[in-house]
């Protein structure tokens, strides 16, 4: 073979090898898209999705409010606050009531208020006459006459989200419906016997609340009472 032809073949082989090496280097870098036959370029790590993996508890939880939950939370009422026509109360409603004294006969005075609305209703006002705060648990157990067979029924749905806690001089309220939807025998009442409950719901000693402008006509079997409320306006919703 002539020397010049051999030199041209050597040069061509060198160029081809160099081109192959260059293409291999570029393909390995991942930054060049190749569409030629036999070339496969994997996407670089920078183009793959690596979004965060989220783990959590979702919406699981205890939820709801039970009677025992309510007994451990308080809404504090200060003097002069209870009669305000507002549902905003002092306190967060999450203070434990377990460390407070129970409002009892020695620390509470109960009076009766007549109201025009709702009709056939009166309101009980329980005022803390002691020098320290107390918890007004549950609802008042009522007795209108000595021959009454059972304490007055409680109004469904009237339980507040927190126990009413009375600062010294403050008041809590309970609504009393004196007549039911059905017709029952009527009693002429001048004094309402009020029993205050403790944290367990047991009734303690009796307080007698005189009815202003007596007599008050009450259907003992059809009457009902609300839970203690922190304001008069709350009590009147029942």
Tab-separated table of C-alpha atoms in Angstrom:
chain	number	residue	atom	x	y	z
A	1	UNK	CA	0.000	0.000	0.000
A	2	UNK	CA	1.377	3.462	-0.874
A	3	UNK	CA	2.723	5.461	2.047
A	4	UNK	CA	0.303	8.382	1.498
A	5	UNK	CA	-2.777	6.091	1.618
A	6	UNK	CA	-1.542	4.457	4.835
A	7	UNK	CA	-1.063	7.857	6.430
A	8	UNK	CA	-4.627	8.890	5.513
A	9	UNK	CA	-6.083	5.688	7.089
A	10	UNK	CA	-4.136	6.245	10.306
A	11	UNK	CA	-5.375	9.854	10.477
A	12	UNK	CA	-9.002	8.814	9.854
A	13	UNK	CA	-8.822	6.144	12.572
A	14	UNK	CA	-7.416	8.662	15.004
A	15	UNK	CA	-10.239	11.155	14.305
A	16	UNK	CA	-12.916	8.450	14.629
A	17	UNK	CA	-11.546	7.265	17.975
A	18	UNK	CA	-11.349	10.805	19.281
A	19	UNK	CA	-14.952	11.465	18.241
A	20	UNK	CA	-16.153	8.297	19.989
A	21	UNK	CA	-14.367	9.242	23.185
A	22	UNK	CA	-15.860	12.731	23.071
A	23	UNK	CA	-19.404	11.394	22.627
A	24	UNK	CA	-18.974	8.937	25.510
A	25	UNK	CA	-17.738	11.687	27.824
A	26	UNK	CA	-20.666	13.980	26.947
A	27	UNK	CA	-23.268	11.236	27.401
A	28	UNK	CA	-21.885	10.368	30.865
A	29	UNK	CA	-22.312	13.989	32.005
A	30	UNK	CA	-26.093	13.779	31.693
A	31	UNK	CA	-26.322	17.353	30.453
A	32	UNK	CA	-26.733	16.557	26.761
A	33	UNK	CA	-29.845	15.089	25.220
A	34	UNK	CA	-28.994	12.524	22.521
A	35	UNK	CA	-31.453	11.144	20.044
A	36	UNK	CA	-29.163	9.125	17.841
A	37	UNK	CA	-29.606	5.391	17.482
A	38	UNK	CA	-28.116	3.204	20.201
A	39	UNK	CA	-27.661	6.114	22.624
A	40	UNK	CA	-29.503	5.968	25.968
A	41	UNK	CA	-29.172	8.850	28.402
A	42	UNK	CA	-30.603	8.476	31.872
A	43	UNK	CA	-32.028	11.592	33.525
A	44	UNK	CA	-29.639	13.255	35.901
A	45	UNK	CA	-30.271	13.260	39.634
A	46	UNK	CA	-31.100	16.972	39.470
A	47	UNK	CA	-34.184	16.285	37.307
A	48	UNK	CA	-35.703	13.581	39.529
A	49	UNK	CA	-38.406	14.453	42.029
A	50	UNK	CA	-37.207	14.199	45.609
A	51	UNK	CA	-40.166	15.871	47.339
A	52	UNK	CA	-40.449	15.501	51.097
A	53	UNK	CA	-42.136	12.442	52.529
A	54	UNK	CA	-44.807	13.548	54.968
A	55	UNK	CA	-45.809	11.496	57.942
A	56	UNK	CA	-48.275	12.470	60.610
A	57	UNK	CA	-51.239	11.475	62.732
A	58	UNK	CA	-53.918	12.771	60.378
A	59	UNK	CA	-57.149	13.807	62.075
A	60	UNK	CA	-57.172	11.246	64.829
A	61	UNK	CA	-57.904	12.560	68.304
A	62	UNK	CA	-60.217	12.260	71.227
A	63	UNK	CA	-62.728	14.950	70.158
A	64	UNK	CA	-66.058	15.768	71.766
A	65	UNK	CA	-66.906	16.891	75.271
A	66	UNK	CA	-68.129	14.580	77.990
A	67	UNK	CA	-69.658	15.318	81.354
A	68	UNK	CA	-66.377	14.458	83.056
A	69	UNK	CA	-64.556	16.927	80.775
A	70	UNK	CA	-66.974	19.665	81.791
A	71	UNK	CA	-66.429	18.955	85.474
A	72	UNK	CA	-62.733	19.710	85.048
A	73	UNK	CA	-63.101	23.043	83.264
A	74	UNK	CA	-64.365	26.349	84.574
A	75	UNK	CA	-65.784	29.637	83.408
A	76	UNK	CA	-65.005	32.261	86.036
A	77	UNK	CA	-67.583	34.951	86.782
A	78	UNK	CA	-66.564	38.163	88.542
A	79	UNK	CA	-68.855	40.503	90.508
A	80	UNK	CA	-71.046	42.638	88.262
A	81	UNK	CA	-70.357	40.476	85.248
A	82	UNK	CA	-73.104	37.893	85.432
A	83	UNK	CA	-75.945	40.209	84.434
A	84	UNK	CA	-74.222	41.438	81.277
A	85	UNK	CA	-76.050	40.401	78.064
A	86	UNK	CA	-72.965	38.779	76.636
A	87	UNK	CA	-71.528	35.298	76.294
A	88	UNK	CA	-67.949	36.513	76.797
A	89	UNK	CA	-66.712	35.451	80.197
A	90	UNK	CA	-63.553	35.986	82.178
A	91	UNK	CA	-61.271	32.961	82.000
A	92	UNK	CA	-60.334	30.481	79.328
A	93	UNK	CA	-62.713	27.707	80.304
A	94	UNK	CA	-59.826	25.291	80.763
A	95	UNK	CA	-58.894	25.952	84.375
A	96	UNK	CA	-59.254	22.915	86.612
A	97	UNK	CA	-62.120	23.137	89.067
A	98	UNK	CA	-60.884	20.246	91.171
A	99	UNK	CA	-58.868	22.511	93.471
A	100	UNK	CA	-61.756	24.869	94.189
A	101	UNK	CA	-64.247	24.629	97.007
A	102	UNK	CA	-67.755	23.533	96.053
A	103	UNK	CA	-70.362	26.260	96.305
A	104	UNK	CA	-72.438	25.096	99.273
A	105	UNK	CA	-75.088	26.344	101.655
A	106	UNK	CA	-72.523	28.217	103.755
A	107	UNK	CA	-71.196	30.241	100.822
A	108	UNK	CA	-74.217	30.749	98.539
A	109	UNK	CA	-77.379	32.836	98.720
A	110	UNK	CA	-80.144	31.908	96.273
A	111	UNK	CA	-82.886	34.318	95.214
A	112	UNK	CA	-85.782	34.062	92.757
A	113	UNK	CA	-86.366	36.543	89.937
A	114	UNK	CA	-89.608	36.763	87.992
A	115	UNK	CA	-89.208	37.372	84.247
A	116	UNK	CA	-91.649	38.248	81.472
A	117	UNK	CA	-89.781	36.289	78.801
A	118	UNK	CA	-89.706	33.383	78.317
A	119	UNK	CA	-93.240	32.986	79.593
A	120	UNK	CA	-93.856	30.588	82.475
A	121	UNK	CA	-90.271	30.990	83.685
A	122	UNK	CA	-88.453	32.287	86.731
A	123	UNK	CA	-84.704	32.571	87.269
A	124	UNK	CA	-82.642	31.442	90.234
A	125	UNK	CA	-79.661	33.625	91.112
A	126	UNK	CA	-76.904	32.017	93.193
A	127	UNK	CA	-74.507	34.568	94.719
A	128	UNK	CA	-71.172	33.734	96.341
A	129	UNK	CA	-71.251	35.390	99.752
A	130	UNK	CA	-67.891	33.975	100.899
A	131	UNK	CA	-64.388	35.444	100.607
A	132	UNK	CA	-63.058	32.852	98.161
A	133	UNK	CA	-64.019	31.468	94.775
A	134	UNK	CA	-66.148	28.340	94.527
A	135	UNK	CA	-67.366	25.983	91.810
A	136	UNK	CA	-71.096	25.925	91.050
A	137	UNK	CA	-71.513	22.371	89.786
A	138	UNK	CA	-74.279	20.893	87.677
A	139	UNK	CA	-77.777	22.252	88.178
A	140	UNK	CA	-79.963	22.967	91.200
A	141	UNK	CA	-82.165	20.133	92.445
A	142	UNK	CA	-85.527	21.743	93.170
A	143	UNK	CA	-88.403	20.916	95.426
A	144	UNK	CA	-91.597	22.962	95.300
A	145	UNK	CA	-93.598	21.175	97.988
A	146	UNK	CA	-93.079	18.595	100.712
A	147	UNK	CA	-95.216	15.997	98.929
A	148	UNK	CA	-93.273	16.306	95.640
A	149	UNK	CA	-92.189	12.798	94.650
A	150	UNK	CA	-88.950	13.620	92.768
A	151	UNK	CA	-86.631	16.543	92.156
A	152	UNK	CA	-87.326	18.671	89.105
A	153	UNK	CA	-86.192	17.419	85.685
A	154	UNK	CA	-83.228	19.101	83.987
A	155	UNK	CA	-83.512	20.786	80.577
A	156	UNK	CA	-81.796	18.776	77.856
A	157	UNK	CA	-78.950	20.582	76.118
A	158	UNK	CA	-78.512	23.279	78.758
A	159	UNK	CA	-75.193	21.976	80.103
A	160	UNK	CA	-72.477	24.613	79.517
A	161	UNK	CA	-69.025	23.734	78.235
A	162	UNK	CA	-67.439	24.529	81.584
A	163	UNK	CA	-68.306	24.586	85.256
A	164	UNK	CA	-69.370	28.037	86.446
A	165	UNK	CA	-66.862	29.331	88.996
A	166	UNK	CA	-67.948	32.244	91.148
A	167	UNK	CA	-65.512	34.806	92.459
A	168	UNK	CA	-66.521	36.379	95.806
A	169	UNK	CA	-69.654	38.456	95.233
A	170	UNK	CA	-70.357	37.008	91.766
A	171	UNK	CA	-73.521	35.182	90.688
A	172	UNK	CA	-74.559	32.252	88.546
A	173	UNK	CA	-78.045	31.687	87.117
A	174	UNK	CA	-80.450	28.856	86.349
A	175	UNK	CA	-83.715	29.062	84.437
A	176	UNK	CA	-86.829	27.335	85.809
A	177	UNK	CA	-89.723	26.437	83.508
A	178	UNK	CA	-92.773	26.349	85.745
A	179	UNK	CA	-95.195	24.695	83.294
A	180	UNK	CA	-94.751	21.861	80.806
A	181	UNK	CA	-96.390	21.205	77.468
A	182	UNK	CA	-98.940	18.875	79.043
A	183	UNK	CA	-101.437	19.749	81.734
A	184	UNK	CA	-100.442	18.768	85.265
A	185	UNK	CA	-101.825	19.625	88.702
A	186	UNK	CA	-100.691	23.089	89.782
A	187	UNK	CA	-99.159	24.014	93.125
A	188	UNK	CA	-99.183	27.438	94.753
A	189	UNK	CA	-95.537	27.990	95.695
A	190	UNK	CA	-94.098	30.710	97.942
A	191	UNK	CA	-90.698	29.098	98.651
A	192	UNK	CA	-88.497	26.972	96.366
A	193	UNK	CA	-86.225	24.422	97.992
A	194	UNK	CA	-82.816	24.480	96.271
A	195	UNK	CA	-80.209	21.734	96.686
A	196	UNK	CA	-76.694	22.476	95.393
A	197	UNK	CA	-74.728	19.666	93.778
A	198	UNK	CA	-71.125	18.717	94.405
A	199	UNK	CA	-68.588	17.612	91.789
A	200	UNK	CA	-70.015	14.070	91.701
A	201	UNK	CA	-73.564	15.342	91.180
A	202	UNK	CA	-74.742	14.506	94.682
A	203	UNK	CA	-77.097	17.009	96.289
A	204	UNK	CA	-76.030	18.729	99.483
A	205	UNK	CA	-77.942	20.804	102.004
A	206	UNK	CA	-81.088	22.744	101.206
A	207	UNK	CA	-81.460	26.486	100.689
A	208	UNK	CA	-84.918	28.093	100.712
A	209	UNK	CA	-85.470	30.795	98.117
A	210	UNK	CA	-88.535	32.974	98.659
A	211	UNK	CA	-90.654	33.801	95.620
A	212	UNK	CA	-91.282	37.553	95.240
A	213	UNK	CA	-94.938	38.391	94.747
A	214	UNK	CA	-95.946	34.873	95.786
A	215	UNK	CA	-97.689	32.672	95.064
A	216	UNK	CA	-95.980	31.164	92.022
A	217	UNK	CA	-98.049	28.590	90.152
A	218	UNK	CA	-95.960	25.529	89.321
A	219	UNK	CA	-96.754	22.229	87.634
A	220	UNK	CA	-94.394	20.041	89.638
A	221	UNK	CA	-94.420	17.158	87.158
A	222	UNK	CA	-94.021	19.397	84.105
A	223	UNK	CA	-91.434	21.822	85.516
A	224	UNK	CA	-87.781	21.761	84.450
A	225	UNK	CA	-84.562	23.537	85.394
A	226	UNK	CA	-81.422	24.421	83.426
A	227	UNK	CA	-77.809	23.863	84.406
A	228	UNK	CA	-76.150	26.782	86.149
A	229	UNK	CA	-75.146	29.460	83.630
A	230	UNK	CA	-72.539	32.249	83.947
A	231	UNK	CA	-74.902	35.069	82.895
A	232	UNK	CA	-78.571	35.955	83.154
A	233	UNK	CA	-78.859	36.158	79.375
A	234	UNK	CA	-77.507	32.614	79.066
A	235	UNK	CA	-80.070	31.369	81.570
A	236	UNK	CA	-82.908	33.080	79.729
A	237	UNK	CA	-82.136	31.166	76.532
A	238	UNK	CA	-83.617	28.143	78.272
